[in-house]
mmCIF file of C-alpha atoms and ligand atoms in Angstrom:
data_model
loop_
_atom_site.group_PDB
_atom_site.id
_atom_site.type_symbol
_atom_site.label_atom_id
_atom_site.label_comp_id
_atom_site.label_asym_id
_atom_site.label_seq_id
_atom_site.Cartn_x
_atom_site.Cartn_y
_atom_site.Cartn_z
ATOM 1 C CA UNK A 305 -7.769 84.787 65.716
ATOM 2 C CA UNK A 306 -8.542 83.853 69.467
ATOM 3 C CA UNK A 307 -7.944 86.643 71.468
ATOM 4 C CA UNK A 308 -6.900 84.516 74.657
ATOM 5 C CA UNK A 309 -3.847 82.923 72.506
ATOM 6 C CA UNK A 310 -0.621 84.083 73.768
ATOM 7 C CA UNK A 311 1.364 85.839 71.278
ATOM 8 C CA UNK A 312 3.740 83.322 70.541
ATOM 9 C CA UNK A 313 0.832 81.026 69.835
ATOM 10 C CA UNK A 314 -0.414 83.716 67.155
ATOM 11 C CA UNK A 315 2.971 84.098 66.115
ATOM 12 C CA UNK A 316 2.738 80.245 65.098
ATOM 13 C CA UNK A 317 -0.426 80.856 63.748
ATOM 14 C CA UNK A 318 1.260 83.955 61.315
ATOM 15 C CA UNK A 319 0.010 86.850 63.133
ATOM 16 C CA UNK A 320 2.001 89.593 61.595
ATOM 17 C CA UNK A 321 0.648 91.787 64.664
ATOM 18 C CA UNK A 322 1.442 89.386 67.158
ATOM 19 C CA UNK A 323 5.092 89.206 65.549
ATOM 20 C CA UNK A 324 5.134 93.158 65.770
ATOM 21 C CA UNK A 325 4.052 93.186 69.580
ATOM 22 C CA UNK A 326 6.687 90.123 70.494
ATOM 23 C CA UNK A 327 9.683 92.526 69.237
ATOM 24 C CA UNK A 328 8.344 95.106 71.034
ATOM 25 C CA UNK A 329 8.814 93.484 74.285
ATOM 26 C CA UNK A 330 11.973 92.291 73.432
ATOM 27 C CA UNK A 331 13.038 96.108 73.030
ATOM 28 C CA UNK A 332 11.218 97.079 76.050
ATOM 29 C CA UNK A 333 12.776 93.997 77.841
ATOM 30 C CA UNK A 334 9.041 93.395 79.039
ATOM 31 C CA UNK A 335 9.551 90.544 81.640
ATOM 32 C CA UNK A 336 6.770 89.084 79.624
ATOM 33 C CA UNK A 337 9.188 88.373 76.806
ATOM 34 C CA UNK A 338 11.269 85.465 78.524
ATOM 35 C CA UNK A 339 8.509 82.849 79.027
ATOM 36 C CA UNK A 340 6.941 83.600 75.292
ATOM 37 C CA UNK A 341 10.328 83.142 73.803
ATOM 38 C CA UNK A 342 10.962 79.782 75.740
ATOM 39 C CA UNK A 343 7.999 78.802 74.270
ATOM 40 C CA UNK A 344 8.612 79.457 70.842
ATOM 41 C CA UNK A 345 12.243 77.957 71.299
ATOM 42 C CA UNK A 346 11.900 74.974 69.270
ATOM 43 C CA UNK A 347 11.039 76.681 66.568
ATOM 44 C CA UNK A 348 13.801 78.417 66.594
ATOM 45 C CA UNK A 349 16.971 77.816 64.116
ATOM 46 C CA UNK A 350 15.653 77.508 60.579
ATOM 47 C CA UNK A 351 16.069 80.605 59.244
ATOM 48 C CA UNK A 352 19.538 81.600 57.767
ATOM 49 C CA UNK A 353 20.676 84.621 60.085
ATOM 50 C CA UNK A 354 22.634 87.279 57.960
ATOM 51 C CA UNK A 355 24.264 90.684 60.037
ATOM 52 C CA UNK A 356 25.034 93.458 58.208
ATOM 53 C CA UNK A 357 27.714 96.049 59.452
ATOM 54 C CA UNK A 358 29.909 98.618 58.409
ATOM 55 C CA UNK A 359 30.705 102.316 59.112
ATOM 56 C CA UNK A 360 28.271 104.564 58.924
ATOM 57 C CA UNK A 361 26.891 105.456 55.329
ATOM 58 C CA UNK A 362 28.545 102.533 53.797
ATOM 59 C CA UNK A 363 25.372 101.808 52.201
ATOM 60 C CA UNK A 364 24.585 98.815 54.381
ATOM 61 C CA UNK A 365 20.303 99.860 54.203
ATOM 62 C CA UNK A 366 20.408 100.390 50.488
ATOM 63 C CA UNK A 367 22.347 96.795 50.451
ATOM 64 C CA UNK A 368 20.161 95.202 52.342
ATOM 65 C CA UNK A 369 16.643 96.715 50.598
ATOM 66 C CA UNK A 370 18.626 95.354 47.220
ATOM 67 C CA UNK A 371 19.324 91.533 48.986
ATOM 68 C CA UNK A 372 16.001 91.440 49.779
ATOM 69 C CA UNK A 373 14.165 92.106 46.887
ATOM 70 C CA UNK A 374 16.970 89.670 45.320
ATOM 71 C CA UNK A 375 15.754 86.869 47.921
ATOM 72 C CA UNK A 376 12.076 87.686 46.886
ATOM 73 C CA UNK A 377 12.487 87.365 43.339
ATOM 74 C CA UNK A 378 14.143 83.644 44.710
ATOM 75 C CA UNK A 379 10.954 83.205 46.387
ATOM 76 C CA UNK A 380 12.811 83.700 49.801
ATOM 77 C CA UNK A 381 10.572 84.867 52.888
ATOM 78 C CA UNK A 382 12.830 87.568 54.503
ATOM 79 C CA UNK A 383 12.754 89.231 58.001
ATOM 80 C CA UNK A 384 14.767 92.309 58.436
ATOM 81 C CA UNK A 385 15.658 94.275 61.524
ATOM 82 C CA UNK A 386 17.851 97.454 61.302
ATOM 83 C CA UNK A 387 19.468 99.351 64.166
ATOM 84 C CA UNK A 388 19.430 102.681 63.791
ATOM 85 C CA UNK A 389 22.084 103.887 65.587
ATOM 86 C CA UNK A 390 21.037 107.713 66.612
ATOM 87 C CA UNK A 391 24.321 108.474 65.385
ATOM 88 C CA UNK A 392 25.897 112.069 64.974
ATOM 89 C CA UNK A 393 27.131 111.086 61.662
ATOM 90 C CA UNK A 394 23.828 110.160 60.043
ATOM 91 C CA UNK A 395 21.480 111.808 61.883
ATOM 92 C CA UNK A 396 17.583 110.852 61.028
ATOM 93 C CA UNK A 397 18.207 107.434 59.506
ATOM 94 C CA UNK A 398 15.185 105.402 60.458
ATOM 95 C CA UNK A 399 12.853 107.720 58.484
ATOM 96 C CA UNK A 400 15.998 107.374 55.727
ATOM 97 C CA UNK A 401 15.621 103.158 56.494
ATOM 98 C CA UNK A 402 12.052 103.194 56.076
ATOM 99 C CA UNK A 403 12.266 105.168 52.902
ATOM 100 C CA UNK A 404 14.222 103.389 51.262
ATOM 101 C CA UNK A 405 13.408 100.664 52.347
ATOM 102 C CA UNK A 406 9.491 100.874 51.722
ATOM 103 C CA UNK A 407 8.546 98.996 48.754
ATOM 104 C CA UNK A 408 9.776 96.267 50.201
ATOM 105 C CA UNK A 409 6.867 96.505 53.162
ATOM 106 C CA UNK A 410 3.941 96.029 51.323
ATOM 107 C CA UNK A 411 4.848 92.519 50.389
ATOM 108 C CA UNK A 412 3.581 89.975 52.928
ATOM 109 C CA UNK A 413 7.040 88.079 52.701
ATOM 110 C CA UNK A 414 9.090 90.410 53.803
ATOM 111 C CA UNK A 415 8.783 92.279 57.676
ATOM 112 C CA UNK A 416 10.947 94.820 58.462
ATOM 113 C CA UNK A 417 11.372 96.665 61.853
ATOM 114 C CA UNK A 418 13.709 99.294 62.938
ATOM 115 C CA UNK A 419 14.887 99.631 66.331
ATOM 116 C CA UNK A 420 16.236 103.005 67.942
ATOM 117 C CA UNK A 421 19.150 102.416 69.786
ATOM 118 C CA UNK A 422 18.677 104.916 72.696
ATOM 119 C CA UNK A 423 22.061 104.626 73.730
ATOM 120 C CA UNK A 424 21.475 101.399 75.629
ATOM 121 C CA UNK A 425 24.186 99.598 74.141
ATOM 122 C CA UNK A 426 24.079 95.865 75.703
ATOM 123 C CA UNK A 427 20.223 95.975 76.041
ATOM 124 C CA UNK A 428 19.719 97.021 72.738
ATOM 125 C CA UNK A 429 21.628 93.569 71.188
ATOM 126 C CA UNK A 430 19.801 91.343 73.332
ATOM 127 C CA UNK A 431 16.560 93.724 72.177
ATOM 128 C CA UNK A 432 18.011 92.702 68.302
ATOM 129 C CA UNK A 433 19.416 89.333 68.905
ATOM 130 C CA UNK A 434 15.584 88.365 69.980
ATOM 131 C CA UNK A 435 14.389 90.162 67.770
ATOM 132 C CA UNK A 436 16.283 87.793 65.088
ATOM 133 C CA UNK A 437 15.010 84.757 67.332
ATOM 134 C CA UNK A 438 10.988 86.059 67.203
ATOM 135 C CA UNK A 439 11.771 86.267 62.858
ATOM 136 C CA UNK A 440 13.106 83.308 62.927
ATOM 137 C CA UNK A 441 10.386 81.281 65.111
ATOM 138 C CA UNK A 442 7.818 83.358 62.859
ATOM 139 C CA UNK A 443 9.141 81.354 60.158
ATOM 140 C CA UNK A 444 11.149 84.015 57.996
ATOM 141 C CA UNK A 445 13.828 82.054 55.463
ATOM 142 C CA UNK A 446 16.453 85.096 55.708
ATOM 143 C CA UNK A 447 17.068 87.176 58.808
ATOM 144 C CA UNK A 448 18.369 90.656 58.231
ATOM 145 C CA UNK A 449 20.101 92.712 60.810
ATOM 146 C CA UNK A 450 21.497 95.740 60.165
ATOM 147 C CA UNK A 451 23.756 97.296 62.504
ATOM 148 C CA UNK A 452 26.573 100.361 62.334
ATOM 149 C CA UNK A 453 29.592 98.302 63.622
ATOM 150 C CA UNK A 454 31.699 101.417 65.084
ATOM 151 C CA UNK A 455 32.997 99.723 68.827
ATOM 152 C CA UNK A 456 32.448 96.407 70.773
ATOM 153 C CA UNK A 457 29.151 96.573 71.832
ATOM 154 C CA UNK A 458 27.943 96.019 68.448
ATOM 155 C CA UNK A 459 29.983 92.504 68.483
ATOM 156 C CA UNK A 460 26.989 91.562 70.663
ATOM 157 C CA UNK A 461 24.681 91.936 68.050
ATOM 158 C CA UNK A 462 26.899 90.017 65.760
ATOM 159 C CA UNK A 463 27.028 86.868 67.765
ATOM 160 C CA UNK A 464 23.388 86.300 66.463
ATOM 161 C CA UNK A 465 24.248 86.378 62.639
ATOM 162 C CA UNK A 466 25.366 82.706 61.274
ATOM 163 C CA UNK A 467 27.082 85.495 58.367
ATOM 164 C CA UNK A 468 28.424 88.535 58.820
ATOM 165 C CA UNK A 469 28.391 90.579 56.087
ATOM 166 C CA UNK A 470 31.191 93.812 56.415
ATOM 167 C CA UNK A 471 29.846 96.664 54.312
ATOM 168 C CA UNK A 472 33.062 99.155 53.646
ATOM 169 C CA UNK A 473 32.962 101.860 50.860
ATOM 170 C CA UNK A 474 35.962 103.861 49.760
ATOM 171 C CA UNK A 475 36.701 107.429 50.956
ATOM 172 C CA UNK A 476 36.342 108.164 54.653
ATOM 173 C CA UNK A 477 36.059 105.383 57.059
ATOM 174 C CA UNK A 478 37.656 103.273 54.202
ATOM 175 C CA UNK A 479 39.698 100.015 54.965
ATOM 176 C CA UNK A 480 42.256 101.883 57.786
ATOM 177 C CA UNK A 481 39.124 102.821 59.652
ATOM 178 C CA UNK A 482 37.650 99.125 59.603
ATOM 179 C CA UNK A 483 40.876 97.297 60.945
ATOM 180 C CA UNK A 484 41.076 100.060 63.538
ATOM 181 C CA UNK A 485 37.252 99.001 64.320
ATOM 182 C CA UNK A 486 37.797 95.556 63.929
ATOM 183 C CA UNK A 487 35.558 95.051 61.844
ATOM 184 C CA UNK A 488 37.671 92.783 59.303
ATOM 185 C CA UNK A 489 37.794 90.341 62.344
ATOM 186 C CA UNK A 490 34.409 89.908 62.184
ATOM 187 C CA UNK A 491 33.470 89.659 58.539
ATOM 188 C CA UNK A 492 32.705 86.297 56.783
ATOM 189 C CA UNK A 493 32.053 88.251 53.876
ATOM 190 C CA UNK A 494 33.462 91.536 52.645
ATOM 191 C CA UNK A 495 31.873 93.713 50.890
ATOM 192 C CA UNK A 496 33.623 96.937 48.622
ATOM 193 C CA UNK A 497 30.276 98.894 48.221
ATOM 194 C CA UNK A 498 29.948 102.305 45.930
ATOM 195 C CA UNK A 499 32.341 99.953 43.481
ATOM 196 C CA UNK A 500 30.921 102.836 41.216
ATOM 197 C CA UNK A 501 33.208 105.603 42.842
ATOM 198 C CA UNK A 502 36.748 106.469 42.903
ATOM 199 C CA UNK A 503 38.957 104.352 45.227
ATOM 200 C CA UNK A 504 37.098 101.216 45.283
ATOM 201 C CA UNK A 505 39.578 99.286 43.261
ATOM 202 C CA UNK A 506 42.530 100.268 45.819
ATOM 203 C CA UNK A 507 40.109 99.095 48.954
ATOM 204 C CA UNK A 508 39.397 96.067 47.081
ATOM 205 C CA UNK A 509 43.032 95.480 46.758
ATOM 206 C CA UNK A 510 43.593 96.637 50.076
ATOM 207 C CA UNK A 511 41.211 94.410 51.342
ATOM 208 C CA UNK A 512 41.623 91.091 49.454
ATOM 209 C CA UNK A 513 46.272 91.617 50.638
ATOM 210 C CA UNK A 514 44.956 92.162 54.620
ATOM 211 C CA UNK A 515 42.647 88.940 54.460
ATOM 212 C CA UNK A 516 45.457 86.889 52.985
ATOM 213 C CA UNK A 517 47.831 88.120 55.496
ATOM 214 C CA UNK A 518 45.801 87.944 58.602
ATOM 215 C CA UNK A 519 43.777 85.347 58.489
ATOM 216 C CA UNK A 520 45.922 82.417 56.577
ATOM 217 C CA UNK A 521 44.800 79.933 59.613
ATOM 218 C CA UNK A 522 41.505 80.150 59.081
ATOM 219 C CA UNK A 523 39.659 77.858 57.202
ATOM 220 C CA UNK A 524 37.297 79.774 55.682
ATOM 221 C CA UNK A 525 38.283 82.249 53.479
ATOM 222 C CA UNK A 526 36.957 85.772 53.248
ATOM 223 C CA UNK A 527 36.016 86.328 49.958
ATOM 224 C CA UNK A 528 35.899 90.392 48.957
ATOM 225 C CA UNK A 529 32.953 91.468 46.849
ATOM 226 C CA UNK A 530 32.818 94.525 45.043
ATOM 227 C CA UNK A 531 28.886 95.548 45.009
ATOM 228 C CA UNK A 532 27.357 99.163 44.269
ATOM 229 C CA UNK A 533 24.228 98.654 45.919
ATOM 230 C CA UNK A 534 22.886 101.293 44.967
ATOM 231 C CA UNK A 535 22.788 100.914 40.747
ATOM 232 C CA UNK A 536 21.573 97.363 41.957
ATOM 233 C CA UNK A 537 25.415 95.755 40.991
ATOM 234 C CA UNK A 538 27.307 93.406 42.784
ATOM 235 C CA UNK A 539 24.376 92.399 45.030
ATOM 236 C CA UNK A 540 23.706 88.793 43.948
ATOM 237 C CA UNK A 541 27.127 87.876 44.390
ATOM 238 C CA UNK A 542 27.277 89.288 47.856
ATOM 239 C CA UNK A 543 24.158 86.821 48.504
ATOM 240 C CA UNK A 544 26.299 84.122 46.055
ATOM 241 C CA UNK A 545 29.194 84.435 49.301
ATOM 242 C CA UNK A 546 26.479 84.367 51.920
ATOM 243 C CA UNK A 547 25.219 81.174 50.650
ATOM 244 C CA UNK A 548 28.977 79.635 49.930
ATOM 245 C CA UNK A 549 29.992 80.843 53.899
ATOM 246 C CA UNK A 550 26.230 78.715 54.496
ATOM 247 C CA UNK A 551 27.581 75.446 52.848
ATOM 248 C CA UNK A 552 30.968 75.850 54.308
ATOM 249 C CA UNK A 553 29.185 76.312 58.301
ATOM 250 C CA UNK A 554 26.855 73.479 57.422
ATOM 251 C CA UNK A 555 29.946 71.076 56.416
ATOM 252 C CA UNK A 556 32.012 71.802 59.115
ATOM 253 C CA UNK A 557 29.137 71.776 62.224
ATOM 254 C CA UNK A 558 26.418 74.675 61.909
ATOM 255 C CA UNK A 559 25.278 73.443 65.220
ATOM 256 C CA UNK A 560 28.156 73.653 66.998
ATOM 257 C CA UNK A 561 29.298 77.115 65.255
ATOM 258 C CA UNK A 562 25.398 78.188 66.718
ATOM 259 C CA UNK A 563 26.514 77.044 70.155
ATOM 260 C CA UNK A 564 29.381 79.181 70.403
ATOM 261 C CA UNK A 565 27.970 81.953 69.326
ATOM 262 C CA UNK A 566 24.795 81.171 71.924
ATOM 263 C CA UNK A 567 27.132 80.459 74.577
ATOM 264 C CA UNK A 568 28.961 84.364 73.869
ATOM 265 C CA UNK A 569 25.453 85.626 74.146
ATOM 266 C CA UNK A 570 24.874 84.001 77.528
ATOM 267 C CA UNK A 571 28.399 84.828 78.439
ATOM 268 C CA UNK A 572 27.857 88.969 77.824
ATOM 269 C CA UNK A 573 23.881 88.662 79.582
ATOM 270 C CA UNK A 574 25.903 87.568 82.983
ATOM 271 C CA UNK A 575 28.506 89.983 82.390
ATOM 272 C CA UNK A 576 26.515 92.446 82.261
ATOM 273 C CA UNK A 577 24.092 91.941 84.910
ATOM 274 C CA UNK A 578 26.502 90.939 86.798
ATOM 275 C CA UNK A 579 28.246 94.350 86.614
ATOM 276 C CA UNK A 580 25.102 96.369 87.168
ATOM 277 C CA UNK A 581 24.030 93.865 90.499
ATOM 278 C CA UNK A 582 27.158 94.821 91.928
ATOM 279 C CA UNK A 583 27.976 98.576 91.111
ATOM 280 C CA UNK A 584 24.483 99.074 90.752
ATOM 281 C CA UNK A 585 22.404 100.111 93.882
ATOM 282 C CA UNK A 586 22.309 97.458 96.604
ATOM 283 C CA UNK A 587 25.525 96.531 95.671
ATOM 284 C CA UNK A 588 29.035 95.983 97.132
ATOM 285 C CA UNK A 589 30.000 99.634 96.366
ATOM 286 C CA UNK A 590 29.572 100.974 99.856
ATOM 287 C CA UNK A 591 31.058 98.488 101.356
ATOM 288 C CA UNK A 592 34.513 98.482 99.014
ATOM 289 C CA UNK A 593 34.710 102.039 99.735
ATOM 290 C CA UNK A 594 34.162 101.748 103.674
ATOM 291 C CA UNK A 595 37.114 99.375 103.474
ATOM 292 C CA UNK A 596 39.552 102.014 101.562
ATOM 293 C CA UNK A 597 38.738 103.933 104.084
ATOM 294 C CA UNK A 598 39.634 101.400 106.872
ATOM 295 C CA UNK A 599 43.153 101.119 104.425
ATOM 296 C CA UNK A 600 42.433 98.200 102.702
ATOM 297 C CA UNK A 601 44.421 97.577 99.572
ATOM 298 C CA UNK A 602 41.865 97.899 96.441
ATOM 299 C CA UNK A 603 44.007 94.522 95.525
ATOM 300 C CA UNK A 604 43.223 92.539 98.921
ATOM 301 C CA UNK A 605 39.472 94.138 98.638
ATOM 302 C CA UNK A 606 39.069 93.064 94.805
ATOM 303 C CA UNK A 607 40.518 89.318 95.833
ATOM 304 C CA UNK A 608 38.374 89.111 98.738
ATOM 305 C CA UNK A 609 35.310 90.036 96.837
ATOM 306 C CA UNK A 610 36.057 87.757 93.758
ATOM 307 C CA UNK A 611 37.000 85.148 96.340
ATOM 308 C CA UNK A 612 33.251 85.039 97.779
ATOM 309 C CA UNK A 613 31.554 85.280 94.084
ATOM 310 C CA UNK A 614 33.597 82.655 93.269
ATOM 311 C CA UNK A 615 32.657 80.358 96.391
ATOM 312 C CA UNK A 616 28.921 80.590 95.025
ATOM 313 C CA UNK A 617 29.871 79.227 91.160
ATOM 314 C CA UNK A 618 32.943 76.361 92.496
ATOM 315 C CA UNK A 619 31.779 75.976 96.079
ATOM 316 C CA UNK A 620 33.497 77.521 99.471
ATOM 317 C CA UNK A 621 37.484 77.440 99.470
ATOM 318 C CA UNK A 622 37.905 78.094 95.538
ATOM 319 C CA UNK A 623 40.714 80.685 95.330
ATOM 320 C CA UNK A 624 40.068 83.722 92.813
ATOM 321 C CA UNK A 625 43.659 83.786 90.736
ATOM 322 C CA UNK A 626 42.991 86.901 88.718
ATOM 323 C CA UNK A 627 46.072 88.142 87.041
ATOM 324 C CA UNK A 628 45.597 90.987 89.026
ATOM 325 C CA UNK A 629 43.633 90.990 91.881
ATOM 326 C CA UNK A 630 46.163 88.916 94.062
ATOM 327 C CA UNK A 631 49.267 89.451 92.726
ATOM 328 C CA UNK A 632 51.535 91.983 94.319
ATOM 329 C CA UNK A 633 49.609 92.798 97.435
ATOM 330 C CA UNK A 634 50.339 95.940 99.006
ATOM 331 C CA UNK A 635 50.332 96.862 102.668
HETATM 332 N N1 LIG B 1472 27.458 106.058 44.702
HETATM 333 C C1 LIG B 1472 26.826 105.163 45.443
HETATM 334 N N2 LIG B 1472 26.085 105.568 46.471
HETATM 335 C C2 LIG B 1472 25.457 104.626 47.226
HETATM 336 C C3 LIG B 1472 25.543 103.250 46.935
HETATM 337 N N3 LIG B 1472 24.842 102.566 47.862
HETATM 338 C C4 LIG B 1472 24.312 103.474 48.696
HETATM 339 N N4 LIG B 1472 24.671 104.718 48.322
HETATM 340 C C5 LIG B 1472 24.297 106.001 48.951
HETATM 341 O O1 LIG B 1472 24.992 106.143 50.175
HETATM 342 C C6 LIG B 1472 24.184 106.803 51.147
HETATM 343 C C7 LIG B 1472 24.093 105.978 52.392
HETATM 344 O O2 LIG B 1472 23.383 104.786 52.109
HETATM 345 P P1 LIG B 1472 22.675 103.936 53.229
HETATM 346 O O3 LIG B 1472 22.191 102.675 52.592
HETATM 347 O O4 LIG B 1472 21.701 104.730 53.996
HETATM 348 O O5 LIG B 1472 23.908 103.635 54.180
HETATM 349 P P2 LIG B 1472 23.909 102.960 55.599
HETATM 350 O O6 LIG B 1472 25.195 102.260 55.728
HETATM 351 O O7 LIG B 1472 22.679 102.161 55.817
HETATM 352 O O8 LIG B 1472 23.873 104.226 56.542
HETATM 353 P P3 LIG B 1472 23.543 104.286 58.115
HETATM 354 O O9 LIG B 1472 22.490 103.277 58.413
HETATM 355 O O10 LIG B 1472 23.085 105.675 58.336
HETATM 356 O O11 LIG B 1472 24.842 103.982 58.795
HETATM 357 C C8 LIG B 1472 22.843 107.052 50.477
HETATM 358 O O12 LIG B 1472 22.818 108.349 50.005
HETATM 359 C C9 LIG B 1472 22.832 106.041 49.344
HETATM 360 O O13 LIG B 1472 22.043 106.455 48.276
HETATM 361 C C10 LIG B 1472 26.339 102.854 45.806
HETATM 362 O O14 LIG B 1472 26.478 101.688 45.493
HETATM 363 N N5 LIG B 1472 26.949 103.854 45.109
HETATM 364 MG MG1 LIG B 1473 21.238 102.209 57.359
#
């Protein structure tokens, strides 16, 4: 392999290390990352991009091990990226991940990499998302990505997946939990896993009456699969309901369903660098709180502010009309 090549040339070229290195700029947000990414863009888009959530413990690794050796035996190439989420709950779960998840890595179809979430939530799913994008451009058939959906900053990670799967089991952090999460807004596919223990009939039920009730608009429909991942049941048809919710994208506009979920990706980036450029140091938080002091309302200060960000995105004179920045202006 020339040792000049950029990495996403080797990447083209299938260098597994070069693939390896890539995602580790991505987590280290290495500013090296952007222009090798751009340049591996068009390549970008093939693979079939599956998320994984679900409360901790759900069995969403032991799932996901199971798909994949399914999706080998189909003579499916197979990328997988898990988050581990350093959570209290679990404790220790990327050794756990790679465990279980080990026979799978001597087989040159399948590349799996675990990423520690550090408690940087936002940079983290950009760190995954690209990760996803590097698999993809590498020239993986399936995309992985497993991630512990507990709160919103995990939605991030799920505007990358063309299918998210929800992983619930019964027991604690059963069906209550996951509509309390939000979780069942987010599924294209459901999944009932430990169908081998007590209660997993009831979520099922549970399940299948709440996705008839809430989402009668939509038009696709959420199947529920029962699955017990771990006595190797259940998981073909979860991968049966990936591939339906597939056919279903592809016949109603993938690329436009890929747009949105691009343009919500774009959409939290600004957010949040927006945020951090103007709390952050250098910022305007001096200056807001010099004008408290001077008795400025923190209405009149918040529409003057938005008033001059807005100027630079409409042009000079563009009023800001947040609900409530400039209503009800106080002395
Ligand atoms: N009874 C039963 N246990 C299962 C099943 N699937 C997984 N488990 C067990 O549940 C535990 C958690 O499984 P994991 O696959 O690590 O769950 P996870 O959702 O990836 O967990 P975190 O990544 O830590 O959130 C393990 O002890 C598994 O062996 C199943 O179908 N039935
Ligand atoms: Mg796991």
């Amino acid at each position: 392999m020339n040792a000049a090549a950029s990495l996403s040339e080797r990447l083209v070229q299938g260098d597994r290390a070069a693939l390896a290195r890539l995602i580790t700029w991505a987590e280290n947000a290495d500013p090296r990352f952007a222009r090798e990414l751009a340049a591996l863009w068009p390549r970008i888009g093939r693979a079939w991009r599956i998320g994984i959530t679900g409360p901790p413990g759900a069995g969403k690794s032991t799932l996901v091990n199971e798909a994949a050796r399914l999706l080998r035996k189909d003579s499916k190439t197979v990328g997988i990226v898990a988050v581990d989420p350093s959570s209290p709950f679990t404790g220790g779960a990327l050794l756990g991940d790679r465990i279980r998840m080990d026979e799978r890595t001597l087989d040159p179809g399948v590349f799996i990499r675990s990423m520690a979430s550090r408690g940087s939530h936002g940079g983290l799913s950009r760190a995954s998302a690209s990760a996803c994008d590097v698999l993809d451009a590498f020239g993986f058939d399936r995309v992985l990505l497993e991630t512990v959906g507990v709160g919103q900053a995990e939605y991030d990670v799920l505007d990358a997946a063309d299918t998210v799967v929800v992983v619930l089991c019964p027991g604690a952090g059963d069906s209550i939990q996951a509509m309390k999460a939000g979780l069942l807004e987010v599924a294209d596919v459901l999944v009932v896993n430990k169908a081998d223990q007590p209660g997993a009939d009831r979520l099922l039920n549970d399940l299948v009456e709440a996705t008839h009730v809430r989402f009668t608009k939509r038009a696709w429909k959420v199947p529920v699969v029962a699955a017990s991942a771990g006595t190797q049941f259940g998981v073909d048809a979860v991968l049966e309901a990936v591939e339906q919710h597939r056919a279903h994208l592809e016949a109603s506009g993938l690329d436009a369903a890929r747009r949105a979920k691009r343009l919500e990706q774009v959409r939290h980036a600004v957010s949040e660098a927006l945020t951090e450029a103007l709390w952050g140091p250098g910022g305007v938080r001096e200056r807001v709180a010099s004008e408290l002091v001077a008795g400025a309302s923190p209405h009149a200060i918040a529409a003057a502010l938005l008033s001059e960000l807005l100027a630079c995105v409409r042009g000079p004179g563009a009023q800001a009309t947040p609900s409530n920045a400039s209503q009800n202006p106080r002395p």
